[in-house]
PDB file of C-alpha atoms in Angstrom:
ATOM      1  CA  ASP A  19      -3.268   3.034 -20.665  1.00  0.00           C
ATOM      2  CA  THR A  20      -1.170   1.965 -17.711  1.00  0.00           C
ATOM      3  CA  ALA A  21      -1.220   4.593 -14.969  1.00  0.00           C
ATOM      4  CA  VAL A  22       1.764   3.392 -12.917  1.00  0.00           C
ATOM      5  CA  SER A  23       4.106   0.911 -14.549  1.00  0.00           C
ATOM      6  CA  GLN A  24       7.134  -0.931 -13.234  1.00  0.00           C
ATOM      7  CA  THR A  25       9.837  -2.993 -14.873  1.00  0.00           C
ATOM      8  CA  PRO A  26      10.741  -5.721 -14.507  1.00  0.00           C
ATOM      9  CA  LYS A  27       7.787  -7.619 -13.063  1.00  0.00           C
ATOM     10  CA  TYR A  28      10.012 -10.448 -11.842  1.00  0.00           C
ATOM     11  CA  LEU A  29      13.677 -10.281 -10.899  1.00  0.00           C
ATOM     12  CA  VAL A  30      15.702 -13.306  -9.830  1.00  0.00           C
ATOM     13  CA  THR A  31      19.338 -12.728  -8.966  1.00  0.00           C
ATOM     14  CA  GLN A  32      22.241 -13.910  -6.877  1.00  0.00           C
ATOM     15  CA  MET A  33      23.397 -12.468  -3.590  1.00  0.00           C
ATOM     16  CA  GLY A  34      25.902  -9.684  -4.011  1.00  0.00           C
ATOM     17  CA  ASN A  35      24.590  -8.504  -7.367  1.00  0.00           C
ATOM     18  CA  ASP A  36      23.368  -4.982  -8.132  1.00  0.00           C
ATOM     19  CA  LYS A  37      19.961  -4.485  -9.713  1.00  0.00           C
ATOM     20  CA  SER A  38      17.558  -1.693 -10.633  1.00  0.00           C
ATOM     21  CA  ILE A  39      13.780  -1.391 -10.803  1.00  0.00           C
ATOM     22  CA  LYS A  40      12.158   1.300 -12.893  1.00  0.00           C
ATOM     23  CA  CYS A  41       8.866   3.073 -12.344  1.00  0.00           C
ATOM     24  CA  GLU A  42       6.913   5.470 -14.514  1.00  0.00           C
ATOM     25  CA  GLN A  43       3.572   7.186 -13.982  1.00  0.00           C
ATOM     26  CA  ASN A  44       1.466   8.957 -16.605  1.00  0.00           C
ATOM     27  CA  LEU A  45      -1.052  10.475 -14.191  1.00  0.00           C
ATOM     28  CA  GLY A  46       0.637  13.846 -13.959  1.00  0.00           C
ATOM     29  CA  HIS A  47       1.244  13.326 -10.238  1.00  0.00           C
ATOM     30  CA  ASP A  48       3.892  15.229  -8.302  1.00  0.00           C
ATOM     31  CA  THR A  49       4.753  12.619  -5.707  1.00  0.00           C
ATOM     32  CA  MET A  50       6.098   9.104  -6.121  1.00  0.00           C
ATOM     33  CA  TYR A  51       6.860   6.384  -3.595  1.00  0.00           C
ATOM     34  CA  TRP A  52       8.624   3.065  -3.152  1.00  0.00           C
ATOM     35  CA  TYR A  53       7.131   0.455  -0.834  1.00  0.00           C
ATOM     36  CA  LYS A  54       8.379  -2.952   0.228  1.00  0.00           C
ATOM     37  CA  GLN A  55       5.912  -5.778   0.855  1.00  0.00           C
ATOM     38  CA  ASP A  56       7.380  -8.707   2.728  1.00  0.00           C
ATOM     39  CA  SER A  57       6.350 -12.350   2.719  1.00  0.00           C
ATOM     40  CA  LYS A  58       3.720 -11.670   5.391  1.00  0.00           C
ATOM     41  CA  LYS A  59       2.145  -9.029   3.155  1.00  0.00           C
ATOM     42  CA  PHE A  60       3.240  -6.202   5.433  1.00  0.00           C
ATOM     43  CA  LEU A  61       3.592  -3.015   3.419  1.00  0.00           C
ATOM     44  CA  LYS A  62       6.084  -0.359   4.452  1.00  0.00           C
ATOM     45  CA  ILE A  63       7.155   2.850   2.799  1.00  0.00           C
ATOM     46  CA  MET A  64      10.796   3.182   1.852  1.00  0.00           C
ATOM     47  CA  PHE A  65      11.094   6.494   0.008  1.00  0.00           C
ATOM     48  CA  SER A  66       9.006   9.270  -1.420  1.00  0.00           C
ATOM     49  CA  TYR A  67       9.867  12.021  -3.872  1.00  0.00           C
ATOM     50  CA  ASN A  68       7.983  15.229  -4.574  1.00  0.00           C
ATOM     51  CA  ASN A  69       8.877  17.024  -7.791  1.00  0.00           C
ATOM     52  CA  LYS A  70      12.169  15.112  -7.899  1.00  0.00           C
ATOM     53  CA  GLU A  71      13.032  16.058  -4.319  1.00  0.00           C
ATOM     54  CA  LEU A  72      13.499  13.369  -1.660  1.00  0.00           C
ATOM     55  CA  ILE A  73      10.833  13.805   1.020  1.00  0.00           C
ATOM     56  CA  ILE A  74      10.837  10.550   2.940  1.00  0.00           C
ATOM     57  CA  ASN A  75      13.768   8.271   3.544  1.00  0.00           C
ATOM     58  CA  GLU A  76      12.757   5.626   6.026  1.00  0.00           C
ATOM     59  CA  THR A  77      15.225   3.430   7.856  1.00  0.00           C
ATOM     60  CA  VAL A  78      16.442   1.686   4.758  1.00  0.00           C
ATOM     61  CA  PRO A  79      19.975   0.331   4.252  1.00  0.00           C
ATOM     62  CA  ASN A  80      22.049   2.670   2.144  1.00  0.00           C
ATOM     63  CA  ARG A  81      22.429  -0.144  -0.375  1.00  0.00           C
ATOM     64  CA  PHE A  82      19.065   1.126  -1.620  1.00  0.00           C
ATOM     65  CA  SER A  83      19.309   4.308  -3.634  1.00  0.00           C
ATOM     66  CA  PRO A  84      16.303   5.925  -5.294  1.00  0.00           C
ATOM     67  CA  LYS A  85      16.664   8.274  -8.193  1.00  0.00           C
ATOM     68  CA  SER A  86      14.073  10.547  -9.791  1.00  0.00           C
ATOM     69  CA  PRO A  87      15.191  11.922 -13.156  1.00  0.00           C
ATOM     70  CA  ASP A  88      11.869  13.747 -13.559  1.00  0.00           C
ATOM     71  CA  LYS A  89       8.431  13.934 -11.966  1.00  0.00           C
ATOM     72  CA  ALA A  90       7.144  10.960 -13.920  1.00  0.00           C
ATOM     73  CA  HIS A  91       9.938   8.530 -13.067  1.00  0.00           C
ATOM     74  CA  LEU A  92      11.318   7.050  -9.882  1.00  0.00           C
ATOM     75  CA  ASN A  93      13.884   4.286 -10.064  1.00  0.00           C
ATOM     76  CA  LEU A  94      15.294   2.108  -7.313  1.00  0.00           C
ATOM     77  CA  HIS A  95      18.829   0.801  -7.414  1.00  0.00           C
ATOM     78  CA  ILE A  96      19.924  -1.897  -4.997  1.00  0.00           C
ATOM     79  CA  ASN A  97      23.583  -2.713  -4.416  1.00  0.00           C
ATOM     80  CA  SER A  98      25.051  -5.889  -2.956  1.00  0.00           C
ATOM     81  CA  LEU A  99      21.743  -7.721  -2.780  1.00  0.00           C
ATOM     82  CA  GLU A 100      21.061  -9.846   0.295  1.00  0.00           C
ATOM     83  CA  LEU A 101      18.653 -12.707   0.934  1.00  0.00           C
ATOM     84  CA  GLY A 102      16.517 -10.440   3.128  1.00  0.00           C
ATOM     85  CA  ASP A 103      15.906  -8.116   0.198  1.00  0.00           C
ATOM     86  CA  SER A 104      13.591 -10.703  -1.338  1.00  0.00           C
ATOM     87  CA  ALA A 105      10.155  -9.099  -1.400  1.00  0.00           C
ATOM     88  CA  VAL A 106       7.677  -7.412  -3.692  1.00  0.00           C
ATOM     89  CA  TYR A 107       8.522  -3.773  -4.364  1.00  0.00           C
ATOM     90  CA  PHE A 108       5.689  -1.434  -5.278  1.00  0.00           C
ATOM     91  CA  CYS A 109       5.944   1.974  -6.811  1.00  0.00           C
ATOM     92  CA  ALA A 110       3.072   4.399  -6.216  1.00  0.00           C
ATOM     93  CA  SER A 111       2.168   7.976  -7.086  1.00  0.00           C
ATOM     94  CA  SER A 112      -0.218  10.658  -5.880  1.00  0.00           C
ATOM     95  CA  ARG A 113      -1.096  14.297  -6.425  1.00  0.00           C
ATOM     96  CA  THR A 114       0.104  16.808  -3.928  1.00  0.00           C
ATOM     97  CA  SER A 115      -2.968  18.416  -2.420  1.00  0.00           C
ATOM     98  CA  GLY A 116      -1.949  19.886   0.873  1.00  0.00           C
ATOM     99  CA  GLY A 117      -1.969  16.454   2.408  1.00  0.00           C
ATOM    100  CA  ILE A 118      -1.722  12.968   1.093  1.00  0.00           C
ATOM    101  CA  ASP A 119      -4.043  12.226  -1.782  1.00  0.00           C
ATOM    102  CA  THR A 120      -4.986   8.721  -2.878  1.00  0.00           C
ATOM    103  CA  GLN A 121      -1.940   6.754  -3.902  1.00  0.00           C
ATOM    104  CA  TYR A 122      -2.054   4.689  -7.073  1.00  0.00           C
ATOM    105  CA  PHE A 123       0.104   1.605  -7.085  1.00  0.00           C
ATOM    106  CA  GLY A 124       2.081  -0.058  -9.826  1.00  0.00           C
ATOM    107  CA  PRO A 125       1.880  -3.804 -10.510  1.00  0.00           C
ATOM    108  CA  GLY A 126       4.857  -4.622  -8.300  1.00  0.00           C
ATOM    109  CA  THR A 127       8.267  -6.185  -8.889  1.00  0.00           C
ATOM    110  CA  ARG A 128       8.859  -9.537  -7.240  1.00  0.00           C
ATOM    111  CA  LEU A 129      12.533  -9.686  -6.311  1.00  0.00           C
ATOM    112  CA  THR A 130      14.024 -13.047  -5.387  1.00  0.00           C
ATOM    113  CA  VAL A 131      17.597 -13.159  -4.136  1.00  0.00           C
ATOM    114  CA  LEU A 132      19.218 -16.604  -4.202  1.00  0.00           C
TER     115      LEU A 132
ATOM    116  CA  GLU B  23       4.780   7.085  16.107  1.00  0.00           C
ATOM    117  CA  LEU B  24       1.587   6.157  14.308  1.00  0.00           C
ATOM    118  CA  LYS B  25       0.591   2.511  14.550  1.00  0.00           C
ATOM    119  CA  VAL B  26      -2.259   0.965  12.591  1.00  0.00           C
ATOM    120  CA  GLU B  27      -3.798  -2.335  13.586  1.00  0.00           C
ATOM    121  CA  GLN B  28      -6.396  -4.362  11.762  1.00  0.00           C
ATOM    122  CA  ASN B  29      -8.477  -7.203  13.023  1.00  0.00           C
ATOM    123  CA  PRO B  30      -9.086  -9.859  12.265  1.00  0.00           C
ATOM    124  CA  LEU B  31      -5.986 -10.690  10.228  1.00  0.00           C
ATOM    125  CA  PHE B  32      -7.646 -13.731   8.689  1.00  0.00           C
ATOM    126  CA  LEU B  33     -11.326 -14.151   8.005  1.00  0.00           C
ATOM    127  CA  SER B  34     -13.054 -17.084   6.380  1.00  0.00           C
ATOM    128  CA  MET B  35     -16.733 -16.725   5.807  1.00  0.00           C
ATOM    129  CA  GLN B  36     -19.622 -18.150   3.855  1.00  0.00           C
ATOM    130  CA  GLU B  37     -21.263 -16.463   0.956  1.00  0.00           C
ATOM    131  CA  GLY B  38     -24.302 -14.470   1.943  1.00  0.00           C
ATOM    132  CA  LYS B  39     -23.032 -13.585   5.415  1.00  0.00           C
ATOM    133  CA  ASN B  40     -22.183 -10.155   6.790  1.00  0.00           C
ATOM    134  CA  TYR B  41     -18.968  -9.244   8.516  1.00  0.00           C
ATOM    135  CA  THR B  42     -16.859  -6.286   9.613  1.00  0.00           C
ATOM    136  CA  ILE B  43     -13.128  -5.600   9.475  1.00  0.00           C
ATOM    137  CA  TYR B  44     -11.774  -3.146  12.029  1.00  0.00           C
ATOM    138  CA  CYS B  45      -8.909  -0.695  11.684  1.00  0.00           C
ATOM    139  CA  ASN B  46      -7.582   1.061  14.791  1.00  0.00           C
ATOM    140  CA  TYR B  47      -4.886   3.696  14.774  1.00  0.00           C
ATOM    141  CA  SER B  48      -2.872   5.259  17.542  1.00  0.00           C
ATOM    142  CA  THR B  49      -2.527   8.995  16.828  1.00  0.00           C
ATOM    143  CA  THR B  50      -4.747  11.743  15.501  1.00  0.00           C
ATOM    144  CA  SER B  51      -5.549  11.609  11.818  1.00  0.00           C
ATOM    145  CA  ASP B  52      -8.518  12.628   9.727  1.00  0.00           C
ATOM    146  CA  ARG B  53      -7.687  10.814   6.529  1.00  0.00           C
ATOM    147  CA  LEU B  54      -7.961   7.078   6.078  1.00  0.00           C
ATOM    148  CA  TYR B  55      -7.847   4.821   3.044  1.00  0.00           C
ATOM    149  CA  TRP B  56      -8.988   1.307   2.288  1.00  0.00           C
ATOM    150  CA  TYR B  57      -7.246  -0.762  -0.372  1.00  0.00           C
ATOM    151  CA  ARG B  58      -7.860  -4.186  -1.836  1.00  0.00           C
ATOM    152  CA  GLN B  59      -5.131  -6.561  -2.983  1.00  0.00           C
ATOM    153  CA  ASP B  60      -5.803  -9.746  -4.948  1.00  0.00           C
ATOM    154  CA  PRO B  61      -3.172 -12.518  -4.764  1.00  0.00           C
ATOM    155  CA  GLY B  62      -0.119 -11.616  -6.804  1.00  0.00           C
ATOM    156  CA  LYS B  63      -1.629  -8.286  -7.804  1.00  0.00           C
ATOM    157  CA  SER B  64      -1.264  -4.624  -6.989  1.00  0.00           C
ATOM    158  CA  LEU B  65      -3.242  -2.545  -4.497  1.00  0.00           C
ATOM    159  CA  GLU B  66      -6.498  -1.037  -5.665  1.00  0.00           C
ATOM    160  CA  SER B  67      -7.973   1.984  -3.925  1.00  0.00           C
ATOM    161  CA  LEU B  68     -11.465   1.354  -2.542  1.00  0.00           C
ATOM    162  CA  PHE B  69     -12.351   4.270  -0.296  1.00  0.00           C
ATOM    163  CA  VAL B  70     -10.986   7.544   0.998  1.00  0.00           C
ATOM    164  CA  LEU B  71     -12.487   8.776   4.271  1.00  0.00           C
ATOM    165  CA  LEU B  72     -11.703  12.404   4.955  1.00  0.00           C
ATOM    166  CA  SER B  73     -13.595  13.433   8.071  1.00  0.00           C
ATOM    167  CA  ASN B  74     -15.177  12.226  11.253  1.00  0.00           C
ATOM    168  CA  GLY B  75     -18.402  10.369  10.540  1.00  0.00           C
ATOM    169  CA  ALA B  76     -17.566   9.835   6.877  1.00  0.00           C
ATOM    170  CA  VAL B  77     -19.307   6.869   5.310  1.00  0.00           C
ATOM    171  CA  LYS B  78     -18.687   5.543   1.824  1.00  0.00           C
ATOM    172  CA  GLN B  79     -20.406   2.644   0.086  1.00  0.00           C
ATOM    173  CA  GLU B  80     -19.630   0.743  -3.075  1.00  0.00           C
ATOM    174  CA  GLY B  81     -21.646  -2.355  -3.827  1.00  0.00           C
ATOM    175  CA  ARG B  82     -21.452  -4.763  -0.903  1.00  0.00           C
ATOM    176  CA  LEU B  83     -18.700  -2.791   0.864  1.00  0.00           C
ATOM    177  CA  MET B  84     -19.257   0.096   3.232  1.00  0.00           C
ATOM    178  CA  ALA B  85     -16.511   1.985   5.068  1.00  0.00           C
ATOM    179  CA  SER B  86     -16.851   4.410   7.948  1.00  0.00           C
ATOM    180  CA  LEU B  87     -14.546   6.583  10.013  1.00  0.00           C
ATOM    181  CA  ASP B  88     -14.744   7.661  13.644  1.00  0.00           C
ATOM    182  CA  THR B  89     -11.780   9.967  14.243  1.00  0.00           C
ATOM    183  CA  LYS B  90     -12.572  10.387  17.926  1.00  0.00           C
ATOM    184  CA  ALA B  91     -12.361   6.646  18.521  1.00  0.00           C
ATOM    185  CA  ARG B  92      -9.523   6.391  15.954  1.00  0.00           C
ATOM    186  CA  LEU B  93     -11.428   3.593  14.314  1.00  0.00           C
ATOM    187  CA  SER B  94     -12.530   2.720  10.821  1.00  0.00           C
ATOM    188  CA  THR B  95     -14.682  -0.198   9.803  1.00  0.00           C
ATOM    189  CA  LEU B  96     -15.136  -1.993   6.492  1.00  0.00           C
ATOM    190  CA  HIS B  97     -18.462  -3.778   6.447  1.00  0.00           C
ATOM    191  CA  ILE B  98     -19.227  -6.542   3.995  1.00  0.00           C
ATOM    192  CA  THR B  99     -22.859  -7.253   3.260  1.00  0.00           C
ATOM    193  CA  ALA B 100     -24.060 -10.572   1.824  1.00  0.00           C
ATOM    194  CA  ALA B 101     -20.540 -11.616   0.861  1.00  0.00           C
ATOM    195  CA  VAL B 102     -19.830 -13.135  -2.528  1.00  0.00           C
ATOM    196  CA  HIS B 103     -16.779 -15.134  -3.609  1.00  0.00           C
ATOM    197  CA  ASP B 104     -15.443 -12.274  -5.753  1.00  0.00           C
ATOM    198  CA  LEU B 105     -14.759 -10.264  -2.613  1.00  0.00           C
ATOM    199  CA  SER B 106     -12.055 -12.714  -1.533  1.00  0.00           C
ATOM    200  CA  ALA B 107      -8.859 -10.647  -1.246  1.00  0.00           C
ATOM    201  CA  THR B 108      -6.597  -8.961   1.292  1.00  0.00           C
ATOM    202  CA  TYR B 109      -7.918  -5.649   2.547  1.00  0.00           C
ATOM    203  CA  PHE B 110      -5.623  -2.945   3.912  1.00  0.00           C
ATOM    204  CA  CYS B 111      -6.411   0.227   5.747  1.00  0.00           C
ATOM    205  CA  ALA B 112      -3.865   3.038   5.614  1.00  0.00           C
ATOM    206  CA  VAL B 113      -3.760   6.163   7.741  1.00  0.00           C
ATOM    207  CA  ASP B 114      -2.297   9.538   6.895  1.00  0.00           C
ATOM    208  CA  SER B 115       0.527  10.216   9.341  1.00  0.00           C
ATOM    209  CA  GLN B 116      -0.093  13.935   9.652  1.00  0.00           C
ATOM    210  CA  GLY B 117       3.026  16.005   9.281  1.00  0.00           C
ATOM    211  CA  ALA B 118       5.104  13.010   8.263  1.00  0.00           C
ATOM    212  CA  GLN B 119       3.687  13.062   4.735  1.00  0.00           C
ATOM    213  CA  LYS B 120       3.272   9.332   4.543  1.00  0.00           C
ATOM    214  CA  LEU B 121       0.715   6.579   4.854  1.00  0.00           C
ATOM    215  CA  VAL B 122       1.053   3.913   7.492  1.00  0.00           C
ATOM    216  CA  PHE B 123      -0.581   0.647   6.533  1.00  0.00           C
ATOM    217  CA  GLY B 124      -2.291  -1.922   8.696  1.00  0.00           C
ATOM    218  CA  GLN B 125      -1.193  -5.540   8.522  1.00  0.00           C
ATOM    219  CA  GLY B 126      -3.958  -6.462   6.098  1.00  0.00           C
ATOM    220  CA  THR B 127      -6.975  -8.742   6.549  1.00  0.00           C
ATOM    221  CA  ARG B 128      -6.997 -11.813   4.351  1.00  0.00           C
ATOM    222  CA  LEU B 129     -10.623 -12.479   3.524  1.00  0.00           C
ATOM    223  CA  THR B 130     -11.723 -15.810   2.072  1.00  0.00           C
ATOM    224  CA  ILE B 131     -15.337 -16.259   1.065  1.00  0.00           C
ATOM    225  CA  ASN B 132     -16.437 -19.813   0.550  1.00  0.00           C
ATOM    226  CA  PRO B 133     -19.282 -20.757  -1.782  1.00  0.00           C
TER     227      PRO B 133
END
């Protein structure tokens, strides 16, 4: 049973295209996140949603638009892809427990923009 | 703004040796996490440290937290090759409802 799943695992596309990454968690968690991990392995939060409500929106270009249709899903749509968007994108989820509980990460989506 | 710094960033060691990874953070927090990442893989939760003086151990890894010094350590005892990975600490940015990650320490253990 996969706790946090993402699709696709690999995504290769041309500059200027629009693409989406999907994430689903079956842990019953209330909060979901998107992280970007760059080529130097640095991991930075992009967005978080709690019960479908946007909680965190870091300084991310507005070409990136998250969408949470329900508590178990958080998708990431990227418009007009640029070379600098190449990275690994991780989805994560956690319970809401009056603070930040342990986050469980998905397998990652490696995005390559040519 | 919370900043989290790990050192060393790269560590190559021999099997059987002991070593420590350090995680310093810049503002008050009483919740710290350690994660492991294997090459090309996801992040796996290792430890959650929730209070000053907390110590957790799992196998050859032991993590501790000193909130007054704003320091956590991950100690590796008698390293084995299977522990080769990148280790991240992450600190709860209180009030901001997010984790801030350190840069990661890439650990290579040579037979």
